[in-house]
Coordinates of C-alpha atoms in Angstrom, one line a residue:
M219 CA 0.0 0.0 0.0
P220 CA 1.5 3.4 -0.9
T221 CA 2.4 5.7 1.9
L222 CA 1.4 9.3 1.9
T223 CA 4.2 11.8 1.8
K224 CA 3.9 15.3 3.2
L225 CA 4.6 18.0 0.6
F226 CA 6.5 21.2 1.2
S227 CA 7.3 24.2 -0.9
M228 CA 10.9 25.3 -1.2
E229 CA 10.0 28.4 0.7
E230 CA 8.7 26.3 3.6
A231 CA 11.8 24.2 3.7
A232 CA 14.1 27.2 3.5
Q233 CA 12.6 28.7 6.7
H234 CA 14.2 25.8 8.6
N235 CA 17.8 27.1 8.4
T236 CA 19.1 27.3 12.0
K237 CA 21.1 25.0 14.2
D238 CA 18.0 24.2 16.2
D239 CA 15.8 23.6 13.1
C240 CA 17.7 22.6 10.0
W241 CA 16.0 21.1 6.9
V242 CA 17.9 20.1 3.8
V243 CA 16.4 19.3 0.3
I244 CA 18.2 16.7 -1.7
D245 CA 16.8 15.6 -5.1
G246 CA 13.4 16.9 -4.2
K247 CA 13.2 15.1 -0.8
V248 CA 13.1 17.1 2.4
Y249 CA 15.2 16.0 5.4
D250 CA 15.1 17.3 9.0
V251 CA 18.8 17.1 9.9
S252 CA 18.6 19.2 13.1
S253 CA 19.5 16.2 15.3
Y254 CA 22.3 15.2 13.0
L255 CA 24.2 18.5 12.7
D256 CA 26.7 17.6 15.5
D257 CA 27.3 14.2 14.1
H258 CA 27.9 15.2 10.4
P259 CA 31.5 14.4 9.4
G260 CA 31.7 17.5 7.3
G261 CA 30.5 19.7 10.2
D262 CA 27.3 21.6 10.7
D263 CA 28.2 24.5 8.4
V264 CA 28.0 22.2 5.4
L265 CA 24.4 21.3 6.2
L266 CA 23.5 24.9 7.2
S267 CA 24.9 26.2 3.9
A268 CA 22.7 23.7 2.0
T269 CA 19.4 25.1 3.2
G270 CA 17.0 27.0 0.9
K271 CA 17.9 25.1 -2.3
D272 CA 18.1 21.6 -3.7
A273 CA 21.5 20.5 -2.6
K274 CA 21.7 17.4 -4.8
E275 CA 24.7 18.6 -6.6
E276 CA 26.7 19.3 -3.4
F277 CA 25.6 16.0 -2.0
E278 CA 26.7 14.1 -5.0
D279 CA 30.0 16.0 -5.3
A280 CA 30.9 15.0 -1.7
G281 CA 30.9 11.4 -2.7
H282 CA 28.6 10.1 0.1
S283 CA 28.7 6.3 0.7
Q284 CA 25.7 4.0 0.5
D285 CA 25.7 3.9 4.3
A286 CA 25.3 7.7 4.4
R287 CA 22.4 7.5 1.8
D288 CA 20.7 4.8 3.9
E289 CA 21.1 6.9 7.1
M290 CA 19.4 9.9 5.4
E291 CA 16.1 8.0 5.3
K292 CA 15.9 8.3 9.1
Y293 CA 15.7 12.1 8.6
F294 CA 13.2 12.1 5.7
V295 CA 10.1 14.3 6.4
G296 CA 8.5 14.8 3.0
E297 CA 9.0 15.9 -0.6
L298 CA 9.0 19.2 -2.5
I299 CA 5.8 20.3 -4.2
P300 CA 6.5 19.8 -7.9
S301 CA 6.9 23.2 -9.7
D302 CA 8.6 24.7 -12.7
E303 CA 11.8 25.1 -10.7
T304 CA 12.0 21.5 -9.9
T305 CA 11.0 20.2 -13.3
P306 CA 13.9 18.4 -14.8
E307 CA 15.7 20.3 -17.6
P308 CA 14.9 17.9 -20.4
V309 CA 11.2 18.4 -19.7
Q310 CA 11.7 22.1 -19.7
E311 CA 13.6 21.9 -23.0
K312 CA 10.9 19.9 -24.6
V313 CA 8.2 22.4 -23.5
G314 CA 10.4 25.2 -24.8
T315 CA 10.8 23.4 -28.2
I316 CA 7.1 22.9 -28.5
Q317 CA 6.5 26.6 -27.8
K318 CA 9.1 27.5 -30.4
I319 CA 7.4 25.3 -33.0
K320 CA 4.0 27.0 -32.2
D321 CA 5.6 30.4 -32.5
L322 CA 7.2 29.6 -35.8
S323 CA 4.0 28.1 -37.2
L324 CA 2.2 31.3 -36.3
Q325 CA 4.9 33.4 -37.8
Y326 CA 5.1 31.4 -41.1
W327 CA 1.3 31.0 -41.4
A328 CA 0.6 34.7 -40.9
A329 CA 2.4 35.8 -44.2
P330 CA 0.6 33.3 -46.5
V331 CA -2.8 34.0 -45.0
A332 CA -2.2 37.8 -45.3
I333 CA -1.2 37.4 -49.0
I334 CA -4.3 35.3 -49.8
G335 CA -6.5 37.8 -48.0
I336 CA -5.0 40.7 -49.9
S337 CA -5.3 38.7 -53.2
I338 CA -9.0 38.1 -52.5
V339 CA -9.7 41.7 -51.8
V340 CA -7.8 42.9 -54.9
G341 CA -9.7 40.3 -57.0
F342 CA -13.0 41.5 -55.8
L343 CA -12.1 45.1 -56.4
Y344 CA -10.8 44.3 -59.9
L345 CA -14.0 42.4 -60.7
R346 CA -16.1 45.2 -59.4
K347 CA -14.5 47.7 -61.7
K348 CA -15.6 45.7 -64.8

């Protein structure tokens, strides 16, 4: 049976940025690491500096072990609310490409339609003179 996960906005997670109340977001998941600050091998400043953003890149760059990844689950409190900011780049690129195609089709259809419209008006005016 699926479990319900509490959803947080990045703004909500960013408000928890002190030694007494520290939340970190890694890959869209929110962790309350307040009780882990003193035990973190890299020191508490590393975790405090990672608040208010998705720190996936910093987490990956540090080369954490599988044990560290498993231990993170103890501190899991929820996930980020999906938004444009957290939409993966390939999805954003695809949406951008579709929008560009729509814009181009409007741009390239406008000229032929205008020419046809003008031709019809000129044709009627010519026939009306005769």
